[in-house]
XYZ file of C-alpha atoms in Angstrom:
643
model
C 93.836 115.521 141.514
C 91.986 116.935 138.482
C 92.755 115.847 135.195
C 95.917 117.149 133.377
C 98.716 115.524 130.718
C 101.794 114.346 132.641
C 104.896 113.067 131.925
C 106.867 110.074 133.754
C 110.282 111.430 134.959
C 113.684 109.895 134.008
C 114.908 108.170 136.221
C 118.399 106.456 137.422
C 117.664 102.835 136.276
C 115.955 103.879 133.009
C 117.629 103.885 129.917
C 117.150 106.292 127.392
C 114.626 105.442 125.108
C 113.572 107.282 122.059
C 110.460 105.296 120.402
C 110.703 103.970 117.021
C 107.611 102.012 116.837
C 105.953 105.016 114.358
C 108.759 104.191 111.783
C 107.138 101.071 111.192
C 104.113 102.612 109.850
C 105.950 105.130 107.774
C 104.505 106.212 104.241
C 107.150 103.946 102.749
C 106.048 100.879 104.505
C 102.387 101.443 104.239
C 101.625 104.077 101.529
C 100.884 107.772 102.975
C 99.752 108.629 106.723
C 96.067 108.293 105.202
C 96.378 104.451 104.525
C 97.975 103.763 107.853
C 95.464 105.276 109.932
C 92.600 103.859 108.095
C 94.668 100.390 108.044
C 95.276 100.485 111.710
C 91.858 101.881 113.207
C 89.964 99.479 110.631
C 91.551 96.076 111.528
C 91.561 96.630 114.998
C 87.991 97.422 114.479
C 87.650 94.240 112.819
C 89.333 92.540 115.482
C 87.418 93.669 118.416
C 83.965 93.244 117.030
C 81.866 91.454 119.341
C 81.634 87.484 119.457
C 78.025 85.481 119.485
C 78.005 82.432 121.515
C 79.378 80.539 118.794
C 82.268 82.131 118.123
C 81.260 84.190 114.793
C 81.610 88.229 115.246
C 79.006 90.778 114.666
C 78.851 93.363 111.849
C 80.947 96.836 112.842
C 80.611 100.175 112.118
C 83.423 102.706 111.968
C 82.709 106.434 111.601
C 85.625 108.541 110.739
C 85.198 112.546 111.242
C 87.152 115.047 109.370
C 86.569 118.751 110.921
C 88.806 120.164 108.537
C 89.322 123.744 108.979
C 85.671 124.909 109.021
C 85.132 122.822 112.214
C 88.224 123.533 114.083
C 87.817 123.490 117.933
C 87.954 127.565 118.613
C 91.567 127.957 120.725
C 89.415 128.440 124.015
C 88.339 124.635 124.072
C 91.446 123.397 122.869
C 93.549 124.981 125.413
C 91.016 123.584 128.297
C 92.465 120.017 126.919
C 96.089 120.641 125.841
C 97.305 123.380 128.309
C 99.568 121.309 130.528
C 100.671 119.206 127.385
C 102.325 122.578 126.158
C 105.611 122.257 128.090
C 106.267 119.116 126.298
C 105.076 120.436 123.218
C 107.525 123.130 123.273
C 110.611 121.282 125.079
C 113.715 120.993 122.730
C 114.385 117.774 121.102
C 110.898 115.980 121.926
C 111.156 114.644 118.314
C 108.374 117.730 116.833
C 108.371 119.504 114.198
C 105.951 122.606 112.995
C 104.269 122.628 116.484
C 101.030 124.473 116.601
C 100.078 126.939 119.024
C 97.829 127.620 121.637
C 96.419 130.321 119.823
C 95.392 128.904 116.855
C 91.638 126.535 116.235
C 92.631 123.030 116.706
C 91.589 120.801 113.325
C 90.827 117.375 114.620
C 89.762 113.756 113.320
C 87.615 111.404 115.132
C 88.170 107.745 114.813
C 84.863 106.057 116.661
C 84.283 102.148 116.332
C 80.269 100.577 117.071
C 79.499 96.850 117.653
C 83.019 96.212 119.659
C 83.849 95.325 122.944
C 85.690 98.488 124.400
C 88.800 98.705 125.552
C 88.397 95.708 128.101
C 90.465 94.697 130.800
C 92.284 96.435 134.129
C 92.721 99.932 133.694
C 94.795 100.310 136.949
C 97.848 98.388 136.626
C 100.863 98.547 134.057
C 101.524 95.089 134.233
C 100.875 92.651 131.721
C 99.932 89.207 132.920
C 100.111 85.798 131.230
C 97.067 84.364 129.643
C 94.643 87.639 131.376
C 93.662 89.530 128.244
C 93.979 93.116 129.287
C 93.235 95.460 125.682
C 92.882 98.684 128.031
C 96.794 98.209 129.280
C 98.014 96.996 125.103
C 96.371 99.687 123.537
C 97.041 102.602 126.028
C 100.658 101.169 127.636
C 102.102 98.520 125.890
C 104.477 98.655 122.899
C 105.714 95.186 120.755
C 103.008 93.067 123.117
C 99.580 92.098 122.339
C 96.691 89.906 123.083
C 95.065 89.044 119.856
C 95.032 85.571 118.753
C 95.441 83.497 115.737
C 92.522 84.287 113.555
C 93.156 88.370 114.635
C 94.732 90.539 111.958
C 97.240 92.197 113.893
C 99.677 91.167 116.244
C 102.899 93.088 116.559
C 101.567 95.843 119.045
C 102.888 98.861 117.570
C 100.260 99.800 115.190
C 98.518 102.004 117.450
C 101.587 104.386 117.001
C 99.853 105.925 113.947
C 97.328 107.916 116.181
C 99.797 110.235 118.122
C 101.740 109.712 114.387
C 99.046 111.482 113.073
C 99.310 114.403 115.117
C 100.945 117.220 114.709
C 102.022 117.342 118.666
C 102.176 113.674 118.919
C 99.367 112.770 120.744
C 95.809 111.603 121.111
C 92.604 111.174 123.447
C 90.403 108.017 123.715
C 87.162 106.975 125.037
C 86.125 103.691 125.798
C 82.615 102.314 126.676
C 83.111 98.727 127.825
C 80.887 95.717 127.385
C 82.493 93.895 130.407
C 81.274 96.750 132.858
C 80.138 99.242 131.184
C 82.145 101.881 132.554
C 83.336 104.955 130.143
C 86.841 105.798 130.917
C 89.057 108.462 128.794
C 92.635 108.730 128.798
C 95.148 110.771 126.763
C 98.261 109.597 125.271
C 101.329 111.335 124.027
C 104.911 109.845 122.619
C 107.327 112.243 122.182
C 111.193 111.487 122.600
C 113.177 111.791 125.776
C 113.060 115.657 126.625
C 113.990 118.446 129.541
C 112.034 121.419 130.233
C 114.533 123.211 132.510
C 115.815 121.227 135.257
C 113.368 117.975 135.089
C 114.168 114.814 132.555
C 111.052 113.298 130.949
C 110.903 109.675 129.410
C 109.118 109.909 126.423
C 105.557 108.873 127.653
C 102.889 111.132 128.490
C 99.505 110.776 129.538
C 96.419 112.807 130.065
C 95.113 111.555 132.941
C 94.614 111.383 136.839
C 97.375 110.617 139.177
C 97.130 107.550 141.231
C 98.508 106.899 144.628
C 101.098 104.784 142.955
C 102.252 107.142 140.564
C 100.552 105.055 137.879
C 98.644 108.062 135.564
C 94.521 106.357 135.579
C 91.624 107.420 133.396
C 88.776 109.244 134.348
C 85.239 108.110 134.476
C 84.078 111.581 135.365
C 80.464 112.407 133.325
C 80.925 115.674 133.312
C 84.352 115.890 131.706
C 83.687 112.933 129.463
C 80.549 114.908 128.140
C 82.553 117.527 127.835
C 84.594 115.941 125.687
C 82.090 114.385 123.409
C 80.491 117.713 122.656
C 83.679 119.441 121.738
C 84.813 116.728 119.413
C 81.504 115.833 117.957
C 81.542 112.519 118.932
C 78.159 109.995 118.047
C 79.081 107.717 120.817
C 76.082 107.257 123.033
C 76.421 104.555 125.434
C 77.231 102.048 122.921
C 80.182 99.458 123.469
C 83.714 100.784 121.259
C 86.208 102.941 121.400
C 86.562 106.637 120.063
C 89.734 107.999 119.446
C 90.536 111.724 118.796
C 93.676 113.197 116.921
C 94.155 116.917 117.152
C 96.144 119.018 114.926
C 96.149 116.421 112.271
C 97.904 117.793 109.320
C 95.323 119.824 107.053
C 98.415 120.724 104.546
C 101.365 119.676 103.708
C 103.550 116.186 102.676
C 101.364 114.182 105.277
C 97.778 115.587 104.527
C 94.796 113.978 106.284
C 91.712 115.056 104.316
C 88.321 113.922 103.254
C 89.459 112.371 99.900
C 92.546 110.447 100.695
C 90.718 108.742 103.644
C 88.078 107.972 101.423
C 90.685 106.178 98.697
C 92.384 104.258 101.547
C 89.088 102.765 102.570
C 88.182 101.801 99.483
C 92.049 100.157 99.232
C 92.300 98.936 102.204
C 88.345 97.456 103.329
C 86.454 97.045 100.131
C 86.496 93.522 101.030
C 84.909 92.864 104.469
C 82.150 96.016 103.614
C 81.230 93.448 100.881
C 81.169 90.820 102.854
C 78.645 92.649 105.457
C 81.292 92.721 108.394
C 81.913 96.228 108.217
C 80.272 99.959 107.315
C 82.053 102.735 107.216
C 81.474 106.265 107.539
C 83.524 109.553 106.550
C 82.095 112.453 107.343
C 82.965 116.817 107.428
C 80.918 119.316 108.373
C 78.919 119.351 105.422
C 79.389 115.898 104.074
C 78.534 112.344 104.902
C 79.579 109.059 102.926
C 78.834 105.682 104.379
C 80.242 102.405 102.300
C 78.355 99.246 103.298
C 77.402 96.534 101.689
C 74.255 97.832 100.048
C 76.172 100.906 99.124
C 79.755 100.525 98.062
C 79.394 99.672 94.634
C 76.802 102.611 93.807
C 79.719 105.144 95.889
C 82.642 103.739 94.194
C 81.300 103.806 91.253
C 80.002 107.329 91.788
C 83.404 108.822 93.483
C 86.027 106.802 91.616
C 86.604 109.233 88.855
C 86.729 112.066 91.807
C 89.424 110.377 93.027
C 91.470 109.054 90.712
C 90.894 105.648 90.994
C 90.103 102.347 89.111
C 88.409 100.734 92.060
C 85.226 99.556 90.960
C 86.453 96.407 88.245
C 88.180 94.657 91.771
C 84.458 95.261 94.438
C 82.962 93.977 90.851
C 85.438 91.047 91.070
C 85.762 90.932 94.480
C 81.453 90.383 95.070
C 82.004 87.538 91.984
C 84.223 85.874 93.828
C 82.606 85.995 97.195
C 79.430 84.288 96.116
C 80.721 81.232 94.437
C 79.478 77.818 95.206
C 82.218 75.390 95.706
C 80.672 73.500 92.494
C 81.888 76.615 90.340
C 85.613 76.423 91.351
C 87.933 74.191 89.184
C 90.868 72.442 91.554
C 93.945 72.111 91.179
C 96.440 69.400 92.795
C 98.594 70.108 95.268
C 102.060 69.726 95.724
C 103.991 67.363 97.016
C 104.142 68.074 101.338
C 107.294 66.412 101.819
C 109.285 69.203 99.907
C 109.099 72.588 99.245
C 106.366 73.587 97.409
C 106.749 75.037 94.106
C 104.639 75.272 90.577
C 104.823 72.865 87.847
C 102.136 72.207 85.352
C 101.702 68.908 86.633
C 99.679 70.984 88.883
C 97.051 71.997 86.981
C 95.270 69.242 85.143
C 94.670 68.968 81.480
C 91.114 69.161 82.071
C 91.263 72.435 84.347
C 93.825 73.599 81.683
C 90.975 73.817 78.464
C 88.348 75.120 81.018
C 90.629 78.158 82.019
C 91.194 78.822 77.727
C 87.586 78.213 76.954
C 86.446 80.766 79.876
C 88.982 83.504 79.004
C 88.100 83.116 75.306
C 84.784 83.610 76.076
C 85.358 86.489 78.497
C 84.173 84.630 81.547
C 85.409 84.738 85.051
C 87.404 81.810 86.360
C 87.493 80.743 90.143
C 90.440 78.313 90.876
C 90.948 76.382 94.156
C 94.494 75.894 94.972
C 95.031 72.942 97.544
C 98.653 72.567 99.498
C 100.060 71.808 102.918
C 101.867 73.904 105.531
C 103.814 72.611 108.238
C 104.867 73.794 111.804
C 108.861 72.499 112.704
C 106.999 70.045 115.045
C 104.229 68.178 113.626
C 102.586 66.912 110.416
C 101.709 68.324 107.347
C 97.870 70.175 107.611
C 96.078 70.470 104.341
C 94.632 73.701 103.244
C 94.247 75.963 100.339
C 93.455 79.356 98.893
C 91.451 80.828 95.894
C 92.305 82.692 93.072
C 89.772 84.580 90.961
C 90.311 85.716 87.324
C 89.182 87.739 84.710
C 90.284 89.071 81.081
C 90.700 93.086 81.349
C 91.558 95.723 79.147
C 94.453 97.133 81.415
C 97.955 96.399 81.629
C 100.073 96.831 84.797
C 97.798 95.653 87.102
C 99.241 93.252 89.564
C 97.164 90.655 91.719
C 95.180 91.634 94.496
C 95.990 89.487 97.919
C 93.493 89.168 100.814
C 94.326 87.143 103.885
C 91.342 87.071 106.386
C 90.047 89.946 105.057
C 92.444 92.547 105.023
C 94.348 93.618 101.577
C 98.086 92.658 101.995
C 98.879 95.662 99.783
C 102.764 95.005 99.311
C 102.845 91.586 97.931
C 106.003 91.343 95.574
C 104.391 89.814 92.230
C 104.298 90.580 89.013
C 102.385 92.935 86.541
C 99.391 91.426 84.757
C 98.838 92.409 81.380
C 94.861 92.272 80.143
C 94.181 90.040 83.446
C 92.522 91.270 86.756
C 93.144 88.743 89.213
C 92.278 88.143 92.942
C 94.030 86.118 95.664
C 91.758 84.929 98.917
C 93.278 83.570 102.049
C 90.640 82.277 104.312
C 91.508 79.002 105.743
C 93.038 79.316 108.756
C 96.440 77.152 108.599
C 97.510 78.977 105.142
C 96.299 82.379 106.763
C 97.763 81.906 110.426
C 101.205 81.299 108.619
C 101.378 84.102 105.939
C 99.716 86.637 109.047
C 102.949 85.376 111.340
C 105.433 86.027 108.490
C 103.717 90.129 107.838
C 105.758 93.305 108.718
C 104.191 95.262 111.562
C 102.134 97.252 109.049
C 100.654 94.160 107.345
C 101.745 95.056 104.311
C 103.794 92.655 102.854
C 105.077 88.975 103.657
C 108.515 88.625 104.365
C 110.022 85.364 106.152
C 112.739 87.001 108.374
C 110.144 88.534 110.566
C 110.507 87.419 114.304
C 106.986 85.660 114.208
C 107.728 83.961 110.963
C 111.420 82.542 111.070
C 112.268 79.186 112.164
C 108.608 78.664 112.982
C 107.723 76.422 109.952
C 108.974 73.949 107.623
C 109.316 74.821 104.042
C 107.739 78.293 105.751
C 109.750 80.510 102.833
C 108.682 78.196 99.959
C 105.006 78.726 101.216
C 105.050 82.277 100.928
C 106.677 82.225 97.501
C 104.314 79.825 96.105
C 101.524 82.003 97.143
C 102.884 85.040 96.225
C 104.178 83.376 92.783
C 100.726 81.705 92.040
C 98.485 83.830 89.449
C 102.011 84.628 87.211
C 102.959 80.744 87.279
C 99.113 79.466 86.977
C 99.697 81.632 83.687
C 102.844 80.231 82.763
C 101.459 77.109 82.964
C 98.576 77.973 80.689
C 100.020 79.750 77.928
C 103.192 77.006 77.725
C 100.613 74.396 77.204
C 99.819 75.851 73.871
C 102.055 75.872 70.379
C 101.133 79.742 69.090
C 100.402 81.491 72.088
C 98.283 84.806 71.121
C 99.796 88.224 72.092
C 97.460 89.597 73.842
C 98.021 89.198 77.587
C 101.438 89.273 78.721
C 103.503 89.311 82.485
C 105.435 91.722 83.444
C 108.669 90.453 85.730
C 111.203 92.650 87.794
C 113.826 91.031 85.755
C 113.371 89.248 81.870
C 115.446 88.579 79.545
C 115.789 90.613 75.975
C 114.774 89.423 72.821
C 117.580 87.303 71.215
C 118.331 89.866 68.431
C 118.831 91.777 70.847
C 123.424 91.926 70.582
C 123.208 94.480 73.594
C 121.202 92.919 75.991
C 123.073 91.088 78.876
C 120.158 88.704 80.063
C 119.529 88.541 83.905
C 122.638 91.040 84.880
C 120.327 94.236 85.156
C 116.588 94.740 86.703
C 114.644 95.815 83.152
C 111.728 98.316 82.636
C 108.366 97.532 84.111
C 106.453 97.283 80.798
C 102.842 99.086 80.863
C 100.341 99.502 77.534
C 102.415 98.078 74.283
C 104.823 95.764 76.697
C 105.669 92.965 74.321
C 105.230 89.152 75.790
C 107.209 88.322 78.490
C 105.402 84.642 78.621
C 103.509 82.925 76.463
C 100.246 84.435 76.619
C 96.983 83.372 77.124
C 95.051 82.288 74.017
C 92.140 85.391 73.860
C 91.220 86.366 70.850
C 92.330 89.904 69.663
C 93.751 92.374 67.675
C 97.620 91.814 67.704
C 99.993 94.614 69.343
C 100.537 97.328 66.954
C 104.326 97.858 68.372
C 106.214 96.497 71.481
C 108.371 97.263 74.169
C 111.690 95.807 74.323
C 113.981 95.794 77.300
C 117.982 96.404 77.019
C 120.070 96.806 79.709
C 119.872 100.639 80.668
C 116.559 100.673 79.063
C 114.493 99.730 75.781
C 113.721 100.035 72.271
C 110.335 100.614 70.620
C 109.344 98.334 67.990
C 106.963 96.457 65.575
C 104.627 94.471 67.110
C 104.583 91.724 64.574
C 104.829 90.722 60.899
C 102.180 92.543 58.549
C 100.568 94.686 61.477
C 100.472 97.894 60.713
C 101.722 100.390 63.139
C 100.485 103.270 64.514
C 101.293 107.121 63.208
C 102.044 108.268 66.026
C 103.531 106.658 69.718
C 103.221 108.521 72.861
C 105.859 106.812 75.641
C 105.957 108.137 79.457
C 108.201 106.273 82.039
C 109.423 107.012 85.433
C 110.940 105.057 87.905
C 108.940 102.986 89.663
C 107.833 102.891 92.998
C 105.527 100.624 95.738
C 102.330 102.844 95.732
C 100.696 104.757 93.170
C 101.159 105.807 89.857
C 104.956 105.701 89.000
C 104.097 108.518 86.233
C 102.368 111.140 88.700
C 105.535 110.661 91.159
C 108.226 111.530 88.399
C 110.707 114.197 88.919
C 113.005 115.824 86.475
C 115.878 115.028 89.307
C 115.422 111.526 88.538
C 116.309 111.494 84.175
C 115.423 114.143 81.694
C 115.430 112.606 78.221
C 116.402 115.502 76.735
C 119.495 115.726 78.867
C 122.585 113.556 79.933
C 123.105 110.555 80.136
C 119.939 109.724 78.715
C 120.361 109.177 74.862
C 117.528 108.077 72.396
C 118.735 107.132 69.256
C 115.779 106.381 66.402
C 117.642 103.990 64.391
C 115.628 102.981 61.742
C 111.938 104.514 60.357
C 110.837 106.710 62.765
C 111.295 110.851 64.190
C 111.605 111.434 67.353
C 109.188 114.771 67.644
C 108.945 115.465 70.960
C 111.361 114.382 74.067
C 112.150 116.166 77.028
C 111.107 115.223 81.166
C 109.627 111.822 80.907
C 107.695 112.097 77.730
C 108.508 110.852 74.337
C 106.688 111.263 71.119
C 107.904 109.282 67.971
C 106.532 109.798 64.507
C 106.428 106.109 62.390
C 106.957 106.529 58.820
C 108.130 102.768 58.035
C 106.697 99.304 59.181
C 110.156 98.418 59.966
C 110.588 100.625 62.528
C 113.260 101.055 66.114
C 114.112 103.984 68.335
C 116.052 102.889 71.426
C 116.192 104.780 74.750
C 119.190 104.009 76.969
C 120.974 105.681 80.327
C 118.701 104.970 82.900
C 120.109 103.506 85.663
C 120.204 100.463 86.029
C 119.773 99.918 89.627
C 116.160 101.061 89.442
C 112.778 99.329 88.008
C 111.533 101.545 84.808
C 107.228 102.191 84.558
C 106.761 102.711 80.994
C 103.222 103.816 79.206
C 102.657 103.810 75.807
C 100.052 104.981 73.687
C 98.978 105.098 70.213
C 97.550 107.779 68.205
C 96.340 108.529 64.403
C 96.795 112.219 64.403
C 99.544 114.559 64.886
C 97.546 116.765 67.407
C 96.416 113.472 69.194
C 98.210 113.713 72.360
């Protein structure tokens, strides 16, 4: 039978089943369809690079196309692959919306991988036996079930969801070249939900394919039709060992836009790391662009494209590069908790010694490279030893919050705090600390929670782990700025909840989650003893929101105060996501009162300007609710036009 996309019927023993995997890699949970893609192809690129005889992998190269509009396959080609899809395109309640048509070019992106093993493993069977790797069968047939192993970066099973995700008909085509054969095989995939197309019941799995004798839909090894394929999708594969993956109809406009600059800023997010480290190159190209990031490259490019972008990228690589070519005689160590109980920070942990080296080295403006020893355990057995780094240096930005890395890949969801004038950098390499925090990851290895099926029950003081980890670079700082008498005000912690300042009659503390405090927060902590200008004003929390005052005694404040806020949220810029829908601050039940020595001269939306005429000065802002974090961003200016 020639090739064509079919659909397994419904039958009397199946249950309906509408997939859900996709939801999993939603923009909430990972950031926008952009990040997921690049998240998922990238790691299992990562994973599947191909192992020397002693068990270290070989340097991979990803190439990610982009055909955009101006290199649309023409409606001709497109219908040659898609045509007997179209039925299930069109059926009611397959789970699509805004299908294209036939008629119209077909925008794709190509997602090829180089210095992998293929898709390896039986092609003709849907059964998944114990202990016989089979990738070909997980990738292509499989849901919630893997293969990879312990030091892999992925293991739920369901990321490869994001490639039909992706599409705007819910489906994708992908080549393999094999190293354990060498055969080339392509087959097409589609998830839709449960659907009819008059009389016949389809599950909601689809494949583009031939029809065994079983009824099992195979691949095709056909030359032809595989060069076919490579020519209309402008594929580079040329008899090199990977796996190329092609989503049509991606979205070129729209909420979920794929294009050339968003998967550009989720590589740098995501991979900035292991290009660094040589283990990876990637390129993006168009039709009339090409970008590769690699380890000779990426700080030139970042530094080149970050502005085009809208990024602050480069100060992490910078840190990032720092921090990967230490010698273990630079790191200072601390000492590790006690392994019989759950682990948590106290500043007997850091020694006195370790404690004057950190204040000399940020006083200076020198990087700092800590190693942090501890102990995890499994239910059944004894404590193992390991550790993880953390890398610091004095910046110039609030509101940044630590950067973690387990084996590579950027958790990008950790739940810590905001830094204030500190860039710091958290590196999980060793394999007992990084086993447990990949087990206790959501299926877009985002974030570490310890409810997830791999995670709970699994380890002893598992949840204390996590938290110490996650807790590390705020406490190390805690620790630090307690040890001195008159901490300096210059670098400061931002928590989901603090307590307001004492003279403060309003403030109820720990009852409400306060404002997020950006530039001008006031100290949340003791701070860190750098030497600098004091604050000109400070932020203030209050339940329902904050006041605006003096930064200390005898400073002089500004003329003028620019303040922007918006509610906060997991990715991004809180500011560039605000909507009037959310507060207007000219409008109920928002109310800012300036109590004492300043005009308010501008407020409406999210912006408010304020006019200081006294030293003494306080304008509070309250009737946000209370239920939601608060971004704020404030600015100083001289003149009245300064804005």
């Amino acid at each position: 039978m020639s090739l064509s996309w079919q659909f397994y019927q419904q039958q009397a023993t199946d249950s309906i089943r509408n997939p859900i995997a996709g939801e999993f890699f939603s923009t909430e949970a990972v950031g926008n369809i952009a990040e997921a893609l690049v998240r998922e192809g990238v790691q299992n690129t990562l994973d599947a690079r191909i192992k020397a005889s002693d068990q270290t992998r070989s340097p991979a190269h990803v190439r990610i196309f982009i055909s955009e509009a101006d290199g649309a396959l023409r409606p001709s080609r497109a219908s040659y692959w898609f045509k007997t899809l179209w039925p299930h395109v069109l059926a009611k309640g397959n789970g699509l919306r805004d299908q294209p048509t036939l008629e119209t070019p077909c925008p794709f992106i190509v997602f090829e991988d180089f210095g992998t093993t293929g898709l390896d493993g039986d092609p003709d069977t849907h059964l998944a036996v114990d202990n016989v790797a089979n990738h070909f069968l997980n990738f292509f047939r499989a849901e919630g079930h893997s293969d990879k192993g312990a030091q892999d970066r992925g293991s739920w099973g369901v990321g490869k969801t994001v490639f039909p995700r992706s599409s705007r008909i819910g489906s994708f085509i992908g080549l393999t070249f094999r190293s354990s054969d060498k055969k080339q095989l392509l087959l097409g995939r589609s998830i839709l939900k449960y659907h009819q197309i008059g009389t016949q019941h389809f599950k909601s799995d689809g494949y583009l394919g031939v029809l065994g004798a079983d009824g099992l839909i195979l691949p095709t090894n056909d030359a032809k039709t595989i060069d076919e394929f490579k020519q209309d999708f402008k594929l580079q594969r040329n008899g090199e060992n990977g796996l190329s993956i092609v989503i049509p109809w991606y979205e070129i406009e729209g909420d979920e836009t794929l294009s050339r600059k968003s998967i550009i800023t989720a590589v740098l997010r995501g991979f900035f790391y292991p290009i660094l480290m040589g283990h990876l190159a990637i390129t993006i190209a168009t039709t009339n662009s090409e970008l590769k990031l690699a380890e000779d490259t990426i700080f030139k490019e970042a530094k080149a494209i970050e502005k085009e972008l809208g990024l602050n990228i480069f100060p992490i690589i910078d840190l990032a590069f720092w921090a990967q070519t230490r010698r273990p005689d630079e790191f200072m160590h601390l000492l590790p908790s006690d392994s019989k109980r759950a682990q948590s920070w106290t500043s007997e942990l850091v020694p006195s010694e370790v404690v004057s080296r950190i204040r000399s080295a940020f006083a200076s403006r020198q990087r700092i490279a800590l190693k942090v020893p501890m102990a995890v355990q499994a239910k059944i057995g004894e404590p193992k030893e390991t550790y993880f780094n953390v890398f610091l240096e004095h910046c110039d930005e609030d509101g940044e919050r630590p950067v973690f890395i387990r084996d590579e890949l950027i958790i990008t969801d950790v739940k810590s705090s905001r830094l204030s004038q500190v860039r710091a950098l958290v590196i999980i390499e060793h394999s007992y600390l990084a086993n447990l925090l990949r087990d206790a990851e959501t299926p877009a290895h985002t974030q570490w929670n310890s409810d997830t099926s791999n995670f709970k029950n699994k380890y002893k003081f598992g949840p204390a782990v996590i938290k110490f980890v996650r807790q590390s670079v705020s406490e190390i700082l805690r620790i630090i700025n307690q040890s001195e008498e008159k901490p300096d005000p210059s670098i400061t912690i931002d928590y989901f909840s603090i307590p307001s300042e004492p003279e403060d009659p309003d403030a109820i503390p720990g009852r409400h989650r306060k404002p997020k405090q950006a530039n001008g927060a006031g100290p949340t902590v003791p701070p860190l003893p750098l030497p600098s200008t004091p604050r000109r004003f400070k932020i203030v929390t209050m339940d329902g929101g904050f006041a605006v005052r003096p930064g200390g005694d005898g400073v002089q404040p500004p003329n003028f105060l620019d303040v922007r806020m918006a509610y906060d949220i997991r990715h991004g810029n809180p500011l560039k996501k605000y909507v009037e829908a959310d507060f207007d601050l000219g409008k109920h039940p928002i109310k800012v009162h300036p109590i004492a020595g300043a005009e308010v001269v501008q407020c409406a939306g999210n912006r408010l300007r304020i006019a200081i005429a006294q030293p003494e000065f306080n304008v509070e802002v309250r009737g946000f609710d209370q239920d939601r974090d608060l971004y704020i961003r404030a600015e100083a200016s001289e003149a009245e036009n300064d804005n």
